[in-house]
Short mmCIF file of C-alpha atoms in Angstrom, two decimals:
data_model
loop_
_atom_site.label_atom_id
_atom_site.label_comp_id
_atom_site.label_asym_id
_atom_site.label_seq_id
_atom_site.Cartn_x
_atom_site.Cartn_y
_atom_site.Cartn_z
CA MET A 1363 0.00 0.00 0.00
CA ALA A 1364 2.82 2.40 0.91
CA PHE A 1365 4.51 1.84 -2.46
CA GLN A 1366 1.21 2.56 -4.26
CA ILE A 1367 0.92 5.89 -2.42
CA ILE A 1368 4.51 6.78 -3.29
CA ASN A 1369 3.85 5.84 -6.90
CA SER A 1370 0.79 8.11 -7.01
CA ILE A 1371 2.55 11.08 -5.37
CA ILE A 1372 5.63 10.96 -7.59
CA SER A 1373 3.51 10.44 -10.71
CA TRP A 1374 1.35 13.47 -9.82
CA PHE A 1375 4.44 15.62 -9.22
CA LEU A 1376 6.05 14.68 -12.53
CA LYS A 1377 2.87 15.08 -14.57
CA LYS A 1378 2.62 18.77 -13.55
CA ARG A 1379 5.54 19.52 -15.89
CA LYS A 1380 3.37 18.57 -18.89
CA HIS A 1381 1.78 22.05 -18.89
CA GLN A 1382 5.20 23.71 -19.38
CA ILE A 1383 6.03 21.32 -22.22
CA GLU A 1384 2.76 22.26 -23.88
CA LEU A 1385 3.86 25.92 -23.77
CA PHE A 1386 6.92 25.38 -25.96
CA LEU A 1387 4.92 23.04 -28.18
CA LYS A 1388 2.51 25.91 -28.81
CA TYR A 1389 5.09 28.71 -29.18
CA PRO A 1390 8.34 26.99 -30.27
CA ILE A 1391 9.89 29.88 -32.21
CA ASP A 1392 9.13 32.47 -29.53
CA VAL A 1393 10.59 30.23 -26.84
CA GLN A 1394 13.82 29.74 -28.82
CA ASP A 1395 14.18 33.44 -29.78
CA GLU A 1396 13.70 34.56 -26.16
CA LEU A 1397 16.16 31.91 -24.98
CA LEU A 1398 18.92 33.13 -27.32
CA LEU A 1399 18.66 36.70 -26.05
CA LYS A 1400 18.56 35.49 -22.45
CA LEU A 1401 21.74 33.43 -22.92
CA VAL A 1402 23.54 36.32 -24.61
CA HIS A 1403 22.44 38.81 -21.94
CA THR A 1404 23.47 36.46 -19.14
CA ALA A 1405 27.02 36.07 -20.53
CA LYS A 1406 27.59 39.61 -21.85
CA ASN A 1407 30.19 40.44 -19.18
CA THR A 1408 32.23 37.26 -19.58
CA LYS A 1409 35.55 37.34 -21.41
CA PHE A 1410 33.99 35.65 -24.44
CA GLY A 1411 30.92 37.89 -24.25
CA LYS A 1412 32.98 41.06 -24.26
CA GLU A 1413 35.18 39.85 -27.12
CA LYS A 1414 32.12 39.01 -29.23
CA ASN A 1415 30.25 42.19 -28.23
CA PHE A 1416 27.29 40.37 -26.71
CA ALA A 1417 25.88 43.63 -25.34
CA GLN A 1418 25.04 44.74 -28.90
CA ILE A 1419 23.35 41.52 -30.02
CA LYS A 1420 19.61 42.02 -30.58
CA ASN A 1421 18.69 39.07 -32.79
CA HIS A 1422 19.97 35.92 -34.50
CA THR A 1423 21.50 37.86 -37.39
CA ASP A 1424 23.65 39.88 -34.95
CA PHE A 1425 24.55 36.68 -33.15
CA THR A 1426 25.83 34.91 -36.27
CA ARG A 1427 27.72 38.03 -37.35
CA ASN A 1428 29.52 38.38 -34.00
CA VAL A 1429 30.07 34.74 -33.05
CA PRO A 1430 31.73 32.21 -35.41
CA ILE A 1431 30.84 28.52 -35.30
CA GLN A 1432 33.04 26.77 -32.75
CA LYS A 1433 34.56 23.28 -32.72
CA TYR A 1434 36.02 21.77 -29.58
CA GLU A 1435 39.54 22.48 -30.78
CA THR A 1436 38.86 26.20 -31.18
CA PHE A 1437 37.15 26.47 -27.78
CA GLU A 1438 39.56 24.20 -25.89
CA PRO A 1439 42.01 26.93 -24.73
CA LEU A 1440 39.23 28.69 -22.79
CA ILE A 1441 37.97 25.39 -21.37
CA GLU A 1442 41.46 24.47 -20.18
CA ARG A 1443 41.85 27.85 -18.46
CA CYS A 1444 38.53 27.27 -16.74
CA ARG A 1445 39.63 23.81 -15.63
CA LYS A 1446 42.67 25.43 -14.02
CA GLY A 1447 40.52 27.77 -11.96
CA GLU A 1448 39.78 30.85 -14.06
CA GLN A 1449 36.12 31.80 -14.09
CA ASN A 1450 33.81 34.17 -16.00
CA LEU A 1451 35.51 33.17 -19.25
CA PHE A 1452 32.49 31.98 -21.25
CA TRP A 1453 29.77 31.67 -18.57
CA PRO A 1454 29.23 34.00 -15.59
CA THR A 1455 28.62 31.48 -12.79
CA ASP A 1456 31.49 29.36 -11.51
CA ILE A 1457 31.99 26.09 -13.38
CA LYS A 1458 33.54 23.25 -11.42
CA TRP A 1459 32.15 20.21 -13.27
CA PHE A 1460 33.56 18.93 -16.57
CA ALA A 1461 32.13 15.95 -18.43
CA LYS A 1462 34.95 13.85 -19.86
CA SER A 1463 34.04 12.65 -23.33
CA SER A 1464 35.66 10.89 -26.27
CA GLY A 1465 38.66 12.25 -28.09
CA THR A 1466 39.09 14.65 -30.95
CA THR A 1467 41.79 14.70 -33.58
CA ASN A 1468 44.11 16.49 -31.18
CA ALA A 1469 43.33 14.94 -27.82
CA LYS A 1470 42.45 11.59 -26.34
CA SER A 1471 39.63 13.12 -24.30
CA LYS A 1472 37.66 16.33 -24.30
CA PHE A 1473 36.25 18.08 -21.26
CA ILE A 1474 32.83 19.67 -21.63
CA PRO A 1475 31.95 22.40 -19.08
CA VAL A 1476 28.83 21.63 -17.05
CA SER A 1477 27.51 24.71 -15.25
CA ASP A 1478 25.10 24.54 -12.33
CA GLU A 1479 22.44 25.88 -14.71
CA ALA A 1480 23.12 23.12 -17.23
CA LEU A 1481 22.91 20.51 -14.49
CA GLU A 1482 19.62 21.77 -13.04
CA TYR A 1483 17.76 23.19 -16.05
CA CYS A 1484 19.00 20.80 -18.71
CA HIS A 1485 20.24 17.40 -17.54
CA MET A 1486 18.19 17.06 -14.34
CA LYS A 1487 15.12 18.63 -15.90
CA ALA A 1488 15.37 16.20 -18.81
CA GLY A 1489 15.51 13.23 -16.48
CA LYS A 1490 12.25 14.33 -14.89
CA ASP A 1491 10.70 15.06 -18.29
CA MET A 1492 11.61 11.60 -19.52
CA LEU A 1493 9.54 10.17 -16.66
CA CYS A 1494 6.83 12.81 -17.09
CA LEU A 1495 6.25 11.95 -20.76
CA TYR A 1496 6.26 8.23 -20.05
CA ILE A 1497 3.77 8.58 -17.18
CA ASN A 1498 1.44 10.77 -19.23
CA ASN A 1499 1.40 8.12 -21.95
CA ASN A 1500 0.90 5.25 -19.50
CA GLU A 1501 -1.69 6.20 -16.90
CA ASP A 1502 -1.65 2.76 -15.29
CA THR A 1503 2.12 2.73 -14.74
CA GLN A 1504 3.48 1.20 -11.56
CA LEU A 1505 6.95 2.62 -12.18
CA PHE A 1506 7.47 3.90 -8.64
CA THR A 1507 6.22 0.86 -6.81
CA GLY A 1508 9.71 -0.48 -7.47
CA LYS A 1509 13.10 0.91 -8.44
CA GLY A 1510 14.79 2.02 -11.61
CA LEU A 1511 18.06 0.30 -12.46
CA ARG A 1512 20.53 2.90 -13.74
CA LEU A 1513 23.71 1.89 -15.48
CA GLY A 1514 26.05 4.86 -15.63
CA GLY A 1515 29.54 5.51 -16.89
CA SER A 1516 32.73 3.70 -16.16
CA SER A 1517 34.53 6.21 -14.00
CA ASP A 1518 34.21 8.04 -10.73
CA VAL A 1519 34.44 11.83 -10.50
CA TYR A 1520 38.04 13.01 -10.12
CA GLN A 1521 39.37 16.28 -8.73
CA ASP A 1522 41.95 18.33 -10.61
CA ASN A 1523 42.87 22.01 -10.12
CA ASN A 1524 39.83 22.58 -7.88
CA SER A 1525 37.54 21.28 -10.61
CA TYR A 1526 35.91 17.89 -11.04
CA PHE A 1527 35.74 15.68 -14.11
CA GLY A 1528 34.29 12.31 -15.03
CA ASP A 1529 31.56 10.71 -17.10
CA LEU A 1530 28.47 12.88 -17.34
CA SER A 1531 26.44 10.05 -15.80
CA ALA A 1532 28.73 10.06 -12.76
CA ILE A 1533 28.38 13.85 -12.41
CA ILE A 1534 24.59 13.55 -12.58
CA ILE A 1535 24.53 10.74 -10.00
CA GLU A 1536 26.69 12.91 -7.70
CA ASN A 1537 24.11 15.71 -7.96
CA MET A 1538 20.85 13.74 -7.93
CA PRO A 1539 18.01 14.89 -5.65
CA PHE A 1540 17.34 12.62 -2.70
CA TRP A 1541 14.01 11.34 -4.00
CA ALA A 1542 15.62 10.19 -7.26
CA ASP A 1543 18.32 8.31 -5.38
CA PHE A 1544 15.63 6.73 -3.16
CA SER A 1545 13.84 5.32 -6.20
CA SER A 1546 16.99 4.16 -8.02
CA ALA A 1547 19.33 1.21 -7.85
CA PRO A 1548 22.14 0.48 -7.37
CA SER A 1549 23.33 2.71 -4.52
CA GLN A 1550 25.37 5.77 -5.35
CA GLU A 1551 28.49 4.07 -3.98
CA VAL A 1552 28.12 1.18 -6.43
CA ALA A 1553 26.93 3.35 -9.32
CA LEU A 1554 30.16 5.38 -9.12
CA MET A 1555 32.56 2.42 -9.03
CA SER A 1556 35.29 2.77 -11.65
CA ASP A 1557 36.24 -0.90 -12.15
CA TRP A 1558 33.64 -2.43 -14.46
CA GLU A 1559 34.14 -6.06 -13.45
CA THR A 1560 33.68 -5.24 -9.77
CA LYS A 1561 30.88 -2.83 -10.56
CA MET A 1562 28.87 -5.36 -12.60
CA ASP A 1563 29.01 -7.91 -9.78
CA ALA A 1564 28.10 -5.28 -7.18
CA ILE A 1565 25.13 -4.06 -9.23
CA ILE A 1566 23.81 -7.61 -9.54
CA ASP A 1567 24.33 -8.19 -5.81
CA GLU A 1568 22.26 -5.10 -4.99
CA THR A 1569 19.50 -5.47 -7.57
CA ILE A 1570 18.85 -9.14 -8.23
CA ASP A 1571 16.39 -9.38 -5.32
CA GLU A 1572 14.92 -5.89 -5.77
CA ASP A 1573 11.64 -5.07 -7.53
CA ILE A 1574 13.11 -3.43 -10.64
CA THR A 1575 10.46 -1.68 -12.76
CA SER A 1576 12.63 0.27 -15.23
CA LEU A 1577 16.06 0.24 -16.85
CA ALA A 1578 18.19 3.18 -18.01
CA GLY A 1579 21.52 3.05 -19.80
CA VAL A 1580 23.41 2.51 -23.04
CA PRO A 1581 22.13 -0.60 -24.91
CA SER A 1582 25.49 -2.34 -25.33
CA TRP A 1583 26.44 -2.08 -21.65
CA MET A 1584 22.94 -2.88 -20.44
CA LEU A 1585 22.87 -6.03 -22.55
CA VAL A 1586 26.10 -7.20 -20.93
CA LEU A 1587 24.62 -6.61 -17.48
CA LEU A 1588 21.31 -8.35 -18.25
CA ASN A 1589 23.07 -11.41 -19.64
CA ARG A 1590 25.15 -11.60 -16.46
CA VAL A 1591 21.97 -11.36 -14.38
CA LEU A 1592 20.61 -14.36 -16.28
CA GLU A 1593 23.86 -16.28 -15.73
CA ARG A 1594 23.81 -15.52 -12.01
CA SER A 1595 20.12 -16.26 -11.53
CA GLY A 1596 19.91 -19.29 -13.83
CA LYS A 1597 16.68 -17.88 -15.27
CA ASP A 1598 15.63 -18.01 -18.93
CA ASN A 1599 14.63 -14.37 -19.26
CA ILE A 1600 14.76 -11.11 -17.31
CA LEU A 1601 11.06 -11.10 -16.45
CA GLN A 1602 11.63 -14.20 -14.35
CA VAL A 1603 14.04 -12.10 -12.29
CA TRP A 1604 12.12 -8.79 -12.36
CA PRO A 1605 8.48 -9.59 -13.21
CA ASN A 1606 7.28 -5.96 -12.88
CA LEU A 1607 9.78 -4.53 -15.37
CA GLU A 1608 7.87 -2.23 -17.75
CA VAL A 1609 10.21 0.17 -19.61
CA TYR A 1610 13.78 0.64 -20.82
CA PHE A 1611 15.06 4.22 -21.32
CA HIS A 1612 17.98 4.05 -23.73
CA GLY A 1613 20.31 6.30 -25.69
CA GLY A 1614 23.92 6.83 -26.69
CA VAL A 1615 24.08 4.44 -29.64
CA ASN A 1616 21.74 3.20 -32.35
CA PHE A 1617 19.29 0.76 -30.75
CA ASN A 1618 18.28 -1.11 -33.90
CA PRO A 1619 21.10 -3.72 -33.78
CA TYR A 1620 20.06 -4.63 -30.24
CA ARG A 1621 16.29 -4.60 -30.57
CA GLU A 1622 15.79 -8.30 -31.32
CA GLN A 1623 18.18 -9.37 -28.56
CA TYR A 1624 16.23 -7.34 -26.02
CA LYS A 1625 12.96 -8.83 -27.21
CA LYS A 1626 14.40 -12.30 -26.59
CA ILE A 1627 15.49 -11.65 -23.02
CA ILE A 1628 12.47 -9.43 -22.19
CA PRO A 1629 9.62 -11.42 -23.84
CA LYS A 1630 6.73 -9.09 -23.08
CA ASP A 1631 4.60 -7.53 -25.82
CA SER A 1632 3.58 -4.60 -23.62
CA PHE A 1633 7.16 -3.78 -22.61
CA LYS A 1634 8.07 -0.19 -23.57
CA TYR A 1635 11.25 1.22 -25.08
CA TYR A 1636 11.83 4.96 -24.74
CA GLU A 1637 14.74 6.59 -26.56
CA ILE A 1638 16.55 9.71 -25.38
CA TYR A 1639 19.07 11.93 -27.15
CA ASN A 1640 21.62 13.32 -24.76
CA ALA A 1641 25.34 14.02 -24.75
CA SER A 1642 27.94 15.60 -22.53
CA GLU A 1643 27.11 18.91 -24.19
CA GLY A 1644 23.41 18.78 -23.36
CA PHE A 1645 20.12 16.90 -23.41
CA PHE A 1646 18.28 17.49 -26.67
CA ALA A 1647 15.30 15.23 -27.31
CA ILE A 1648 13.04 12.59 -25.78
CA GLN A 1649 10.67 10.05 -27.28
CA ASP A 1650 7.27 11.43 -26.31
CA ARG A 1651 4.96 8.66 -27.56
CA ASN A 1652 4.70 4.93 -27.02
CA ASN A 1653 6.12 2.74 -29.80
CA SER A 1654 7.57 5.70 -31.69
CA LYS A 1655 10.95 6.08 -33.36
CA GLU A 1656 10.77 9.89 -33.31
CA LEU A 1657 12.08 12.18 -30.59
CA LEU A 1658 10.54 15.44 -29.40
CA LEU A 1659 13.07 18.28 -29.57
CA MET A 1660 13.09 19.89 -26.11
CA LEU A 1661 13.16 23.66 -26.51
CA ASP A 1662 13.34 25.02 -22.96
CA TYR A 1663 16.48 23.40 -21.55
CA GLY A 1664 18.72 26.44 -21.98
CA ILE A 1665 19.86 25.26 -25.43
CA PHE A 1666 19.45 27.41 -28.54
CA TYR A 1667 19.53 25.39 -31.76
CA GLU A 1668 20.88 26.20 -35.21
CA PHE A 1669 21.05 23.89 -38.20
CA ILE A 1670 23.25 23.46 -41.27
CA PRO A 1671 21.73 21.62 -44.26
CA MET A 1672 24.24 18.85 -45.02
CA SER A 1673 23.97 19.70 -48.71
CA ASP A 1674 25.60 23.04 -47.83
CA TYR A 1675 27.89 21.80 -45.07
CA LYS A 1676 31.29 23.52 -44.91
CA GLY A 1677 32.22 22.91 -41.30
CA GLU A 1678 32.89 26.09 -39.33
CA ASN A 1679 32.35 28.19 -42.45
CA SER A 1680 28.77 27.03 -42.94
CA LYS A 1681 25.68 29.22 -42.90
CA THR A 1682 23.07 28.23 -40.36
CA ILE A 1683 19.30 28.46 -40.14
CA THR A 1684 17.06 28.55 -37.08
CA LEU A 1685 14.16 26.33 -36.10
CA ALA A 1686 11.78 28.63 -37.99
CA ASP A 1687 13.30 27.64 -41.34
CA VAL A 1688 13.89 23.90 -41.05
CA LYS A 1689 12.11 21.44 -43.33
CA LYS A 1690 11.18 17.80 -43.03
CA ASP A 1691 13.29 14.95 -44.43
CA ILE A 1692 16.52 16.95 -44.79
CA ASP A 1693 19.69 16.04 -42.90
CA TYR A 1694 21.03 18.90 -40.78
CA ALA A 1695 24.24 19.28 -38.80
CA LEU A 1696 23.38 20.42 -35.28
CA ILE A 1697 24.79 23.64 -33.76
CA ILE A 1698 24.10 24.39 -30.09
CA THR A 1699 24.44 27.38 -27.78
CA THR A 1700 24.01 26.34 -24.16
CA ASN A 1701 23.66 27.46 -20.56
CA GLY A 1702 26.92 25.61 -19.97
CA GLY A 1703 28.83 28.26 -21.93
CA LEU A 1704 29.14 26.62 -25.35
CA TRP A 1705 28.57 29.15 -28.12
CA ARG A 1706 27.53 28.07 -31.61
CA TYR A 1707 29.17 24.72 -30.90
CA LEU A 1708 29.36 22.17 -33.72
CA ILE A 1709 28.53 18.98 -31.86
CA GLY A 1710 29.11 16.71 -34.86
CA ASP A 1711 25.68 15.03 -34.99
CA THR A 1712 23.25 15.09 -37.88
CA ILE A 1713 19.49 15.00 -37.41
CA ARG A 1714 16.39 14.95 -39.61
CA PHE A 1715 13.01 16.48 -38.81
CA THR A 1716 10.14 14.03 -39.13
CA SER A 1717 7.53 16.53 -37.93
CA LEU A 1718 7.30 20.32 -37.65
CA GLU A 1719 4.17 20.49 -35.48
CA PRO A 1720 5.59 19.66 -33.02
CA TYR A 1721 9.29 19.51 -33.86
CA ARG A 1722 10.26 15.85 -33.79
CA ILE A 1723 13.54 14.43 -35.05
CA LYS A 1724 15.53 11.32 -35.81
CA ILE A 1725 19.28 11.08 -35.28
CA THR A 1726 20.80 10.27 -38.66
CA GLY A 1727 24.55 10.14 -38.03
CA ARG A 1728 27.63 12.26 -37.72
CA THR A 1729 29.19 15.01 -39.79
CA LYS A 1730 32.29 12.79 -40.03
CA HIS A 1731 32.80 9.10 -40.73
CA TYR A 1732 32.42 7.17 -37.52
CA ILE A 1733 31.54 3.84 -35.96
CA ASN A 1734 29.50 3.94 -32.77
CA VAL A 1735 27.58 0.71 -32.20
CA PHE A 1736 28.81 0.14 -28.64
CA GLY A 1737 29.45 3.74 -27.54
CA GLU A 1738 33.05 3.61 -28.80
CA GLU A 1739 32.68 6.72 -31.01
CA LEU A 1740 35.58 5.97 -33.35
CA ASN A 1741 35.93 8.63 -36.02
CA ILE A 1742 37.96 8.54 -39.18
CA GLU A 1743 40.84 10.48 -37.64
CA ASN A 1744 41.15 7.93 -34.82
CA VAL A 1745 41.26 5.06 -37.30
CA GLU A 1746 43.67 6.70 -39.73
CA ASP A 1747 46.10 7.56 -36.92
CA ALA A 1748 45.96 4.02 -35.52
CA LEU A 1749 46.50 2.46 -38.97
CA LYS A 1750 49.45 4.75 -39.58
CA LEU A 1751 51.09 3.61 -36.34
CA ALA A 1752 50.38 -0.07 -37.08
CA CYS A 1753 51.89 0.30 -40.54
CA GLU A 1754 54.99 2.03 -39.18
CA LYS A 1755 55.52 -0.70 -36.59
CA THR A 1756 55.10 -3.52 -39.12
CA THR A 1757 56.50 -1.81 -42.30
CA ALA A 1758 53.14 -2.47 -43.98
CA THR A 1759 51.30 -0.21 -46.42
CA ILE A 1760 47.56 -0.15 -47.09
CA ALA A 1761 45.64 0.28 -50.33
CA ASP A 1762 42.09 0.20 -49.01
CA TYR A 1763 40.09 -0.84 -45.96
CA THR A 1764 36.67 -0.79 -44.35
CA VAL A 1765 35.43 -1.49 -40.83
CA GLY A 1766 32.06 -2.74 -39.60
CA PRO A 1767 30.61 -4.00 -36.32
CA ILE A 1768 30.31 -7.53 -35.03
CA PHE A 1769 26.97 -7.38 -33.22
CA MET A 1770 26.39 -9.09 -29.91
CA GLU A 1771 24.55 -12.39 -30.16
CA GLY A 1772 23.37 -13.91 -26.90
CA LYS A 1773 26.43 -14.23 -24.69
CA GLU A 1774 28.81 -13.45 -27.57
CA LYS A 1775 30.61 -10.13 -27.24
CA GLY A 1776 30.67 -7.43 -29.88
CA GLY A 1777 33.64 -6.25 -31.85
CA HIS A 1778 34.95 -4.65 -35.02
CA GLU A 1779 35.63 -6.55 -38.22
CA TRP A 1780 38.18 -5.11 -40.63
CA VAL A 1781 38.82 -5.90 -44.27
CA ILE A 1782 42.22 -4.50 -45.29
CA GLU A 1783 43.94 -4.68 -48.67
CA PHE A 1784 47.68 -4.26 -48.32
CA THR A 1785 50.12 -3.14 -50.96
CA ARG A 1786 52.84 -4.35 -48.61
CA LYS A 1787 51.73 -7.05 -46.20
CA PRO A 1788 52.89 -7.22 -42.56
CA ASP A 1789 54.96 -10.24 -41.60
CA SER A 1790 52.46 -11.10 -38.89
CA MET A 1791 48.75 -10.23 -39.11
CA GLY A 1792 48.41 -11.04 -35.41
CA TYR A 1793 51.04 -8.46 -34.47
CA PHE A 1794 49.51 -5.89 -36.85
CA SER A 1795 46.07 -6.40 -35.25
CA GLU A 1796 47.53 -6.06 -31.75
CA ILE A 1797 49.29 -2.79 -32.62
CA LEU A 1798 46.13 -1.46 -34.26
CA ASP A 1799 44.02 -2.32 -31.21
CA ASN A 1800 46.47 -0.76 -28.74
CA ALA A 1801 46.77 2.37 -30.87
CA LEU A 1802 43.00 2.82 -30.91
CA LYS A 1803 42.94 2.45 -27.12
CA SER A 1804 45.58 5.14 -26.73
CA ILE A 1805 43.81 7.53 -29.10
CA ASN A 1806 40.17 7.15 -28.02
CA SER A 1807 39.15 6.83 -24.36
CA ASP A 1808 35.67 5.49 -25.18
CA TYR A 1809 37.10 2.67 -27.30
CA GLU A 1810 39.56 1.94 -24.50
CA ALA A 1811 36.70 1.71 -21.98
CA LYS A 1812 34.68 -0.66 -24.18
CA ARG A 1813 37.73 -2.88 -24.73
CA TYR A 1814 38.51 -3.07 -20.99
CA LEU A 1815 38.77 -6.75 -20.10
CA ASN A 1816 36.78 -7.58 -23.27
CA ILE A 1817 33.59 -6.66 -21.39
CA THR A 1818 31.81 -5.22 -24.44
CA LEU A 1819 34.31 -5.23 -27.30
CA MET A 1820 36.54 -8.15 -28.20
CA ALA A 1821 39.85 -7.63 -29.98
CA PRO A 1822 39.42 -6.55 -33.61
CA LYS A 1823 39.02 -9.25 -36.26
CA VAL A 1824 41.15 -8.33 -39.27
CA HIS A 1825 40.87 -9.95 -42.72
CA GLN A 1826 43.71 -9.66 -45.23
CA ALA A 1827 42.09 -9.05 -48.62
CA GLU A 1828 43.58 -10.19 -51.88
CA GLU A 1829 44.91 -7.58 -54.28
CA GLY A 1830 42.16 -5.81 -56.22
CA LEU A 1831 39.27 -6.80 -53.92
CA PHE A 1832 37.98 -3.27 -53.37
CA TYR A 1833 38.34 -2.43 -57.07
CA LYS A 1834 36.27 -5.53 -57.92
CA TRP A 1835 33.66 -4.59 -55.31
CA LEU A 1836 33.31 -1.02 -56.61
CA LYS A 1837 33.14 -2.29 -60.18
CA GLN A 1838 30.28 -4.62 -59.28
CA LYS A 1839 28.42 -1.60 -57.94
CA ASN A 1840 29.24 0.49 -61.02
CA LYS A 1841 31.08 2.95 -58.78
CA LEU A 1842 34.52 3.16 -60.32
CA GLY A 1843 36.10 6.59 -60.65
CA GLY A 1844 34.60 10.00 -60.04
CA GLN A 1845 33.66 10.78 -56.44
CA HIS A 1846 32.98 7.15 -55.51
CA LYS A 1847 34.99 6.05 -52.49
CA VAL A 1848 35.28 2.99 -50.31
CA PRO A 1849 33.25 3.61 -47.11
CA ARG A 1850 35.74 3.46 -44.27
CA LEU A 1851 33.54 3.18 -41.17
CA SER A 1852 29.99 1.94 -40.90
CA ASN A 1853 27.48 1.16 -38.16
CA SER A 1854 26.10 -1.70 -40.25
CA ARG A 1855 27.66 -4.88 -41.63
CA ASP A 1856 26.53 -4.25 -45.19
CA PHE A 1857 29.94 -3.44 -46.66
CA VAL A 1858 31.96 -5.90 -44.59
CA ASP A 1859 29.60 -8.78 -45.38
CA GLU A 1860 29.63 -8.04 -49.12
CA LEU A 1861 33.43 -7.90 -49.18
CA ILE A 1862 33.81 -11.14 -47.22
CA VAL A 1863 31.43 -12.91 -49.60
CA LEU A 1864 33.45 -11.55 -52.52
CA MET A 1865 36.67 -12.76 -50.90
CA LYS A 1866 35.27 -16.29 -50.77
CA SER A 1867 33.89 -16.32 -54.30
#
């Protein structure tokens, strides 16, 4: 009875937010225009604000004239000064939290500033909205009669130069309100463990006998955990362990490769999947309807959005449009200005609007080549640098290559499968693969985390292609010459599978 009362009280509290959401649904352009001017006014006396003459900005045209598009590399010097203790550089309130994220071309890791405003009015607000939207769509939910199992990042929060850095999920857990911690599992102590092997066992110890009603986390990691729960419990599916489980909130990587595996271990037709779109830089969109593959763009989180049509994409030299001018079914690069002090920041994602009333989106990819099936976020620069090192160490040279994922199947781990055509072959393919793997670990912290103890990613599987394989493959597709190129990185197995079949023919 007590749990039913708690469920009713929390549900009532969260549902109140729906009226505010309806406000930006009704007046989306006004909400965004007012937000831009508020952000600019708030930061006008910062170092960045004075340099860019924020005090004179009256509209979006002024804003784009005064402030160039920023990439992490161009903004990094100010971020590093802030990490060392300087304040009022790009945001007026003190910033002590930095979300450690995957590397760029120049650094293994990047550190995204997380202001108190971004924590409260973006990330925390989004967490409540995620529950609010779900509850409004499912009036009979019993979500809060049990606990939500959260699976956060792989590191604790570390102190450096009077600032703190770590995975965004760890920062959020550190700052969660008491009621959220009360309704969540595992405990904060376990959730912030840095060693994944120990952490997985501790999570299972704390949750296997709990009444878990929801899951939240990245699909690849969550699948590892759920399979371990089945191993420990000896059960055939997760509902035999947690019979009241009703929803999985997921994000971070494309869910499609995992969908069938989840259906097998959670065999319940009424089970709900809710996707979210968040990053270290901010929380952007939430699935707002049952059984939908579209996400509602959240317009009142302190984030002002701009968009670059990919047909006109020129990186930092691109022209942007605002929400008022977007169209359906066009891929746009996303530019964000945030209450964390990021100004016209090119996040690297591409999205497509599926609806304009309200503004709903799908995530379509990245502005660069990448592979991100398990949260590893390998981009083309990472791969090219690692291949260069592997070639130098083995005196090999490469003509062509492509990389695709090996998807998890049951208890089988995921991985990357490479097809490489050499013009000069290495003496040992095993040694070449080892060097390549270690180089990727050293370049990209997210890949390194996923490879840790083979928990999610196994060592790369590398095929040595015969001479002319890629030429033959392109010829079959009538794509010789011109602008046709071999796709380097893919989140699907289409290219790898076709090449392997061709190798065997």
